[in-house]
Short mmCIF file of C-alpha atoms and ligand atoms in Angstrom, two decimals:
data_model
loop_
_atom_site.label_atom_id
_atom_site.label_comp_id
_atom_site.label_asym_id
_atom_site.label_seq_id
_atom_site.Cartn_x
_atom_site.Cartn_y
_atom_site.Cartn_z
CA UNK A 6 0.00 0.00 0.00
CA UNK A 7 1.44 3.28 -0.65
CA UNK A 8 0.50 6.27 1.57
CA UNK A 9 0.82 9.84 0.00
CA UNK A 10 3.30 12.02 1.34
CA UNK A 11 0.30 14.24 2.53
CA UNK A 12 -1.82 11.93 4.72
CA UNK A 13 1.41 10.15 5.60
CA UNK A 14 2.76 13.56 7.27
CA UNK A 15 -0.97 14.54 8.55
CA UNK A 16 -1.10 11.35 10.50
CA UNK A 17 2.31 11.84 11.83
CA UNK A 18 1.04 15.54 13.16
CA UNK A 19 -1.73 14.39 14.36
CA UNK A 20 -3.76 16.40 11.75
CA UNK A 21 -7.67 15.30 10.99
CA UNK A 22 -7.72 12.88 8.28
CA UNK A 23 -10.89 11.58 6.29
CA UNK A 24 -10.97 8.65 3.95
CA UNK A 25 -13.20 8.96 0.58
CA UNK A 26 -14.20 5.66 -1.32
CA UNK A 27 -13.85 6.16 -5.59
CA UNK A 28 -16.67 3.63 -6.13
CA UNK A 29 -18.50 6.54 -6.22
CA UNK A 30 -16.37 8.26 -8.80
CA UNK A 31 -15.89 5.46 -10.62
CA UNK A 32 -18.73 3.97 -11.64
CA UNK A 33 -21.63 5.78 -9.48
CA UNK A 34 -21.75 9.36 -11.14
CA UNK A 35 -21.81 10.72 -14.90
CA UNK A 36 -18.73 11.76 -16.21
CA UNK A 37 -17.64 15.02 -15.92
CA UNK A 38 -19.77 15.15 -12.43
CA UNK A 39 -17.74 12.65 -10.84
CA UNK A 40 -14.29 14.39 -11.46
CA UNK A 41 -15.43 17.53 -10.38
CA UNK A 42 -17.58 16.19 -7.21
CA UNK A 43 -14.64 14.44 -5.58
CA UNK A 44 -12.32 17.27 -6.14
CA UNK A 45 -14.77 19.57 -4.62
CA UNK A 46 -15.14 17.17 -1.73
CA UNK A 47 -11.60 17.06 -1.48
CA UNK A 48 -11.64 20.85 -0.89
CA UNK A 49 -14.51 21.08 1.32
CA UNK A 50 -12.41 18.45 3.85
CA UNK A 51 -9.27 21.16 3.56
CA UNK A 52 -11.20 24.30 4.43
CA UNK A 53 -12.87 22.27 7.05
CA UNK A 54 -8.83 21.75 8.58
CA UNK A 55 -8.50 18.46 7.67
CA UNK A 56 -6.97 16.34 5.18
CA UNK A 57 -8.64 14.09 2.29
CA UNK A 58 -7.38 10.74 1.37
CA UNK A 59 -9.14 9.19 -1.38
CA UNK A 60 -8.60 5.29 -1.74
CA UNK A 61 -7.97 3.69 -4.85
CA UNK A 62 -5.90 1.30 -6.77
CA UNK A 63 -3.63 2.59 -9.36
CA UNK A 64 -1.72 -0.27 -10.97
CA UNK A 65 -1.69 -3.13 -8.83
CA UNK A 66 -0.92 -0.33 -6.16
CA UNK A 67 -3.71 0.20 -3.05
CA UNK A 68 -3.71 4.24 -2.69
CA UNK A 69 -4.37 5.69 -0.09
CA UNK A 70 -4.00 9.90 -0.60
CA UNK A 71 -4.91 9.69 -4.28
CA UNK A 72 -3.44 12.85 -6.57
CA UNK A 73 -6.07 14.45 -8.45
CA UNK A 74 -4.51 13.03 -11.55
CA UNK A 75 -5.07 9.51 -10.21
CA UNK A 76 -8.67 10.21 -9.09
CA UNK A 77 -8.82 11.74 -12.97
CA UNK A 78 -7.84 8.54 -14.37
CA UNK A 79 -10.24 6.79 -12.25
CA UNK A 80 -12.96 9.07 -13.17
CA UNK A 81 -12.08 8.56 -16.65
CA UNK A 82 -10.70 5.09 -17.55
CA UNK A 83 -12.80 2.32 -19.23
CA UNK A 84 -10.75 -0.19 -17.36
CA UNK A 85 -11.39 0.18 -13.63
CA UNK A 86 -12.46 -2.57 -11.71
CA UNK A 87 -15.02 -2.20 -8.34
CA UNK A 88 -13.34 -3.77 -6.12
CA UNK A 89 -14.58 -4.87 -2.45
CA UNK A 90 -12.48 -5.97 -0.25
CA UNK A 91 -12.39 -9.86 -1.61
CA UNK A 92 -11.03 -8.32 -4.77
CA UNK A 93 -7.94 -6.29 -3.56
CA UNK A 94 -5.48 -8.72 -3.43
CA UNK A 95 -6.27 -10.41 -6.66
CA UNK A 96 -6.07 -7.27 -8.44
CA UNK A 97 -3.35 -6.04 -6.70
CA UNK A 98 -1.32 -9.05 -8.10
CA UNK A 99 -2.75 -8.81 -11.86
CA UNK A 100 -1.57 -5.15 -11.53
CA UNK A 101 -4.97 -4.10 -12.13
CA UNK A 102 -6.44 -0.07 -11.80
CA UNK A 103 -9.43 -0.03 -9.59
CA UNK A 104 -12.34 1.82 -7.63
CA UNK A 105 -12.62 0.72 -4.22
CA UNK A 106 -15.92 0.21 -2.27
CA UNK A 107 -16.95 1.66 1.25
CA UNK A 108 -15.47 -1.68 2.63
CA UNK A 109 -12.16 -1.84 0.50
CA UNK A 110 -12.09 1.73 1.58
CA UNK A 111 -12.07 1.16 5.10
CA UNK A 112 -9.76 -1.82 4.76
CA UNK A 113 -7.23 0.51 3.33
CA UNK A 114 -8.10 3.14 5.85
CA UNK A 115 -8.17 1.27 9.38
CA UNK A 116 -5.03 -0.05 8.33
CA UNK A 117 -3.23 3.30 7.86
CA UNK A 118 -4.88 4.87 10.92
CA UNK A 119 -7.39 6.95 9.36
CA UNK A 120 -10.78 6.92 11.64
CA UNK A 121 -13.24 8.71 9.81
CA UNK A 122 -14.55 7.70 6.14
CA UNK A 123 -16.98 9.87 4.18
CA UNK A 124 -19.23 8.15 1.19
CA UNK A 125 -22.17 9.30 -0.23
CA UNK A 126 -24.32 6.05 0.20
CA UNK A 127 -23.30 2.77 1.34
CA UNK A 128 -24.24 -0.50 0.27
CA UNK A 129 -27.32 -2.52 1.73
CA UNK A 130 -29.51 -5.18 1.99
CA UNK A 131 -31.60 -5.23 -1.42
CA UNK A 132 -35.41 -5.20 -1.34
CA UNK A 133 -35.43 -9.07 -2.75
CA UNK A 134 -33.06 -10.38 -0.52
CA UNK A 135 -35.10 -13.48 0.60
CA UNK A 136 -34.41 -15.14 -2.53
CA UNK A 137 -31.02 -13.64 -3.15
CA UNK A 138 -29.41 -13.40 -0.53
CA UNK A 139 -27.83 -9.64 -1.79
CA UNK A 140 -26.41 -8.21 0.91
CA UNK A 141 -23.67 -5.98 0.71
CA UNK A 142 -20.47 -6.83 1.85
CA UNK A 143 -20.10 -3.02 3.11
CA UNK A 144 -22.36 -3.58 5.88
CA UNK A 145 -20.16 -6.24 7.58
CA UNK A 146 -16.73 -4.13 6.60
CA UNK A 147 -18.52 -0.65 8.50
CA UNK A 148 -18.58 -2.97 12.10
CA UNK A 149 -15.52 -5.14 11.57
CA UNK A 150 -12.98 -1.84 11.27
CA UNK A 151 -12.75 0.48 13.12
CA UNK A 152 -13.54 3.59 11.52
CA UNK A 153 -16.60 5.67 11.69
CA UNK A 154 -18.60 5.91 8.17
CA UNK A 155 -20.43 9.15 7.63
CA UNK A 156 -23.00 8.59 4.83
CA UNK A 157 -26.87 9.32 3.91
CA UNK A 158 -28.17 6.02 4.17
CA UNK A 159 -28.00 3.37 2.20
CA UNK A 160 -28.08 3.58 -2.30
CA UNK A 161 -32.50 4.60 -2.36
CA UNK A 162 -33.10 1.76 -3.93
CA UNK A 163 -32.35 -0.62 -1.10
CA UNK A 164 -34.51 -2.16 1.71
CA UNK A 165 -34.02 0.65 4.37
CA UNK A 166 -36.00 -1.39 7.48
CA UNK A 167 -33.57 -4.86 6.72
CA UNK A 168 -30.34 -3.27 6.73
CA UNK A 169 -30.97 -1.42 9.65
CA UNK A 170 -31.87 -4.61 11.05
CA UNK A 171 -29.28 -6.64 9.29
CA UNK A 172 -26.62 -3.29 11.08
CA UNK A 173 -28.45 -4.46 14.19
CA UNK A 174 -27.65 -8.47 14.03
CA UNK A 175 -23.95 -7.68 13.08
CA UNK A 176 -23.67 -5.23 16.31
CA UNK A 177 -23.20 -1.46 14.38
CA UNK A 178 -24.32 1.52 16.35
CA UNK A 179 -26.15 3.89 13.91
CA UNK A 180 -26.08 7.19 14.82
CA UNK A 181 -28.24 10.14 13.25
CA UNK A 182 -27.08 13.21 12.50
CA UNK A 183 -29.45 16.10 14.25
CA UNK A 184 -32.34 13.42 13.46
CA UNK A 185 -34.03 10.72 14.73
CA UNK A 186 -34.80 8.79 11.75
CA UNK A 187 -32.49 7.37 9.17
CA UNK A 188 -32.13 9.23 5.94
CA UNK A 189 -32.66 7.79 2.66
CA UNK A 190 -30.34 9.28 0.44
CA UNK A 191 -32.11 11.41 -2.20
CA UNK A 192 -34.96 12.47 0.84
CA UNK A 193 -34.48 13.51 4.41
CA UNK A 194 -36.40 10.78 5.93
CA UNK A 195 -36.70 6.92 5.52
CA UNK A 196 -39.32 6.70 7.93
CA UNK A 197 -37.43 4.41 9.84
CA UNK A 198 -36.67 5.60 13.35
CA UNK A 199 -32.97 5.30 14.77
CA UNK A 200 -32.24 5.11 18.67
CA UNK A 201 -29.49 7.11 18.78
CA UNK A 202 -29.06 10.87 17.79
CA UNK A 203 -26.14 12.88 17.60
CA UNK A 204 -25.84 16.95 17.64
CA UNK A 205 -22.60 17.61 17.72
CA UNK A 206 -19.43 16.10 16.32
CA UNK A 207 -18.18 14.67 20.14
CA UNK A 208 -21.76 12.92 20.80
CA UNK A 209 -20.24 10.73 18.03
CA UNK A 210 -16.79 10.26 19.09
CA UNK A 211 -17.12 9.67 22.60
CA UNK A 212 -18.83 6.06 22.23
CA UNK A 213 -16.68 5.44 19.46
CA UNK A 214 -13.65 5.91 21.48
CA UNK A 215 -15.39 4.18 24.21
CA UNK A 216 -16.49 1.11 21.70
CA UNK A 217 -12.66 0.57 20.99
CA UNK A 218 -12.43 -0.41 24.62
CA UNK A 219 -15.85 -1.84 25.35
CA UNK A 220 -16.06 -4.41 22.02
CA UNK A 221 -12.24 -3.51 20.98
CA UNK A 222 -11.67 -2.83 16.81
CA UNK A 223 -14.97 -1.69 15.80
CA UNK A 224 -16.90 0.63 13.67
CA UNK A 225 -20.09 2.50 13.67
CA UNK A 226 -22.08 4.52 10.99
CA UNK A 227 -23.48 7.87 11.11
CA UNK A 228 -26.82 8.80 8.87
CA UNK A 229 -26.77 12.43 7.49
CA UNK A 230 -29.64 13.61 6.09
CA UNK A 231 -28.53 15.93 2.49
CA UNK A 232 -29.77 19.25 2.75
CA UNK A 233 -33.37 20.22 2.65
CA UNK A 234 -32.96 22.81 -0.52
CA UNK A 235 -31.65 19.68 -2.37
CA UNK A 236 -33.81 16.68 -1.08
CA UNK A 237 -36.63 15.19 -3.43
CA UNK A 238 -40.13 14.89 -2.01
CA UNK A 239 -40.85 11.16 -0.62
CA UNK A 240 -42.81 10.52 -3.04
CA UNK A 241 -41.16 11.81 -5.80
CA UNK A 242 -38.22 9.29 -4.79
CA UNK A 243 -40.46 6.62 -4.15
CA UNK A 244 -41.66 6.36 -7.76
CA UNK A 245 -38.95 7.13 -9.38
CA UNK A 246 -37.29 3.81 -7.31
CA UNK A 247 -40.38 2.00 -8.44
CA UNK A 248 -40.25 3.16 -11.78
CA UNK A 249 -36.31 1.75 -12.24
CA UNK A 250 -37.09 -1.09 -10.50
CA UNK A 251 -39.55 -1.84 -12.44
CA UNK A 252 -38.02 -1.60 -15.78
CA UNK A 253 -34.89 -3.37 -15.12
CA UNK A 254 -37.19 -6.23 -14.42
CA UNK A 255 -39.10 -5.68 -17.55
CA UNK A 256 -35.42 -5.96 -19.35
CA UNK A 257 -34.19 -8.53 -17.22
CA UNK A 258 -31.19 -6.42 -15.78
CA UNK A 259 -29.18 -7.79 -12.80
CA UNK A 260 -25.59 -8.44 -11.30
CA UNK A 261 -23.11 -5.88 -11.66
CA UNK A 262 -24.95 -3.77 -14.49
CA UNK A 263 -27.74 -3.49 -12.71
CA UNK A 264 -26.83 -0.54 -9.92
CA UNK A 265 -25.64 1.87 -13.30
CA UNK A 266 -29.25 0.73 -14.54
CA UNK A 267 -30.90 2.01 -11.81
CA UNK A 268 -29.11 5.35 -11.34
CA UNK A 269 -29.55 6.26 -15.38
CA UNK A 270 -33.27 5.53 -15.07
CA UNK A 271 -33.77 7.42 -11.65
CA UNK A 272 -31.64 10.13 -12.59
CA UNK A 273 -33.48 10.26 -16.24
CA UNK A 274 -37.41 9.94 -14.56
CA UNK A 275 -36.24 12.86 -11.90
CA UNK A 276 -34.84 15.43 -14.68
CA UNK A 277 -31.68 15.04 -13.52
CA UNK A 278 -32.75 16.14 -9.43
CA UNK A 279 -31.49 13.14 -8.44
CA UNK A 280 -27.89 13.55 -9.44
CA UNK A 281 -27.94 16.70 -7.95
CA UNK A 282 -29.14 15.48 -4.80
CA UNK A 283 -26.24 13.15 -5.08
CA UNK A 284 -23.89 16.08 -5.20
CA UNK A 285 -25.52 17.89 -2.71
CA UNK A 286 -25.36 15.06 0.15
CA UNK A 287 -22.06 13.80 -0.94
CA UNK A 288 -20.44 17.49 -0.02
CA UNK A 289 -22.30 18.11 3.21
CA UNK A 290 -21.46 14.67 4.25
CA UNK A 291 -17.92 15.51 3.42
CA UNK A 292 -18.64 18.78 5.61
CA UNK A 293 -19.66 16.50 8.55
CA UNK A 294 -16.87 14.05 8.29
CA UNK A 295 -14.20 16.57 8.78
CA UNK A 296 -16.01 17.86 11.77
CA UNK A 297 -15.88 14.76 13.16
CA UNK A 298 -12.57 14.13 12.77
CA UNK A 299 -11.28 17.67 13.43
CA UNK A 300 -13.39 16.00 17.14
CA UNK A 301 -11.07 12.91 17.22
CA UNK A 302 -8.22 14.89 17.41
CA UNK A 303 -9.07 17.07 20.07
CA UNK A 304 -9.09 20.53 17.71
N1 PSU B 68 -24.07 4.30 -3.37
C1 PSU B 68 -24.27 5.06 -4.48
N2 PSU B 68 -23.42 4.91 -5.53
C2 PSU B 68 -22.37 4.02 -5.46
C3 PSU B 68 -22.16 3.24 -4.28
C4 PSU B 68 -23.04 3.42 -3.28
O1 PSU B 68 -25.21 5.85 -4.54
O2 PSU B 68 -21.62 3.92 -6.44
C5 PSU B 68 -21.01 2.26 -4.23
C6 PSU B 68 -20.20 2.37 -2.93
O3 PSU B 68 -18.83 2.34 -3.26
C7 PSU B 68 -20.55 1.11 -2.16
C8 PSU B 68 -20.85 0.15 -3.27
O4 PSU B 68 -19.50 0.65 -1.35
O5 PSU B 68 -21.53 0.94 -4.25
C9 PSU B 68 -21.69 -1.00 -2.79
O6 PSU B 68 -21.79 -1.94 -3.80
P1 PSU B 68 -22.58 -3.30 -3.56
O7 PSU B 68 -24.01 -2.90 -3.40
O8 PSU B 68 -22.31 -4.08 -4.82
O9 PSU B 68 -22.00 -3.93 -2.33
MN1 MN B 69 -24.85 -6.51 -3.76
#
């Protein structure tokens, strides 16, 4: 793993650090959006006083502190694999480019000390999970390391209610922010309560400093609702959901082609609000993130 000379030197100084996945640049946003997101992200973390490290593999090389020219090539390169964290090695040793998940991404994070990680949305459990079996491997990866994920929900299209139970059987505190319901992504509210609600960047880590004694390595997940001005109306995501949903089953779409599906048709049967929601919630959760870390290290 290589470290960049930058997060290498802010971890040293004990300077805030947050961790961005480039799944999410990758292969979840429309080119030129994607470039231009994560570098705006990246900026938003540095006027908040702390440091981005984006996480990605660059030639058989795991990343951690990508340059913008190597989020760029991401962004732009036919040839980028997804990879989760059962993927790394294997493309690590074909010398492979790649885009790494919210659990690669915390892999690569926890293991260079970094305890904050910012996504947009992270995987869940999907709405036909009883027959198969789809769960996310990020869900497991946000307990096992520890590293607190700040994110607004889950991608819309999942089953909200069973991975907040799923979080629940695997033992992840879920935490949200100035609410008490979890978000769900492109609106404020998934109508599913949460126990726990944090104000302020130390509500959050307190336990988690606390959990690393308690349980010992362990992570937690904070739900940020995007800002109001760019939220869709419930029911404006809830059809559009059911409208993608239901034409990818109409054209027999699944696998690994099927989340690109789903964001094309939702983000063509919304005028294009739902990208921008995407933006919006992405750089307030970046916002957040940095707060929280800025908390962890005491400034
Ligand atoms: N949410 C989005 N767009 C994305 C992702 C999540 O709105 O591109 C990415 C994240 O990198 C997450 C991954 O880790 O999808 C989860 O993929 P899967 O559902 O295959 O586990
Ligand atoms: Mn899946």
């Amino acid at each position: 793993m290589r470290i960049s000379n930058e997060v290498e030197q802010a971890l040293r100084d004990g300077t805030p650090v947050v961790a961005l996945e480039s799944t999410i640049v990758a292969h979840g946003m429309p080119r030129p959006t994607n470039i231009e997101t994560a570098l705006s992200v990246e900026a938003i973390i540095r006027g908040e006083g702390a440091v981005p490290a984006s996480v990605g593999l660059i030639k058989g090389e795991l990343v951690c502190g990508l340059s913008p020219a190597e989020l760029e090539f991401l962004a732009y390169s036919d040839d980028v694999v997804k990879a989760q964290e059962r993927d790394l090695a294997r493309a690590m040793v074909a010398g492979r480019s790649g885009a790494t998940t919210v659990g690669a991404t915390l892999l690569a994070a926890s293991r260079c000390g970094i305890r904050v990680h910012v996504t947009g949305g992270i995987g869940g459990v999907a709405p036909d999970f009883s027959d198969t079996l789809d769960i996310s491997a990020d869900l497991l990866a946000i307990g096992r390391y520890p590293c607190i994920t700040v994110a607004s929900g889950t991608k819309a299209f999942m089953d909200v209610k069973a991975t907040l139970e799923y979080l629940e059987t695997t033992g992840v505190p879920v935490a949200g922010w100035r609410t008490n319901t979890f978000p769900w992504f492109y609106s404020r509210d998934s109508g599913q309560s949460v126990e726990w609600r944090v104000d302020h960047p130390d509500d959050v880590v307190g336990p988690f400093r606390a959990d690393q004694e308690v349980r010992g390595p362990s992570g937690m997940l904070v739900g940020v609702p995007l800002p109001a001005e760019s939220a869709l109306p419930e029911e404006t995501t809830r059809s559009a959901i059911d409208q993608a949903l239901a034409r990818a089953n109409r054209e027999g779409i699944s696998g690994k082609p099927l989340t690109p599906y789903l964001l094309a048709t939702i983000f063509e049967v919304t005028g294009g609000a739902s990208l921008a929601a995407n933006v919006a919630l992405i750089k307030n959760n970046a916002s957040v993130g940095a707060q929280i870390a800025r908390s962890l290290q005491g400034s």
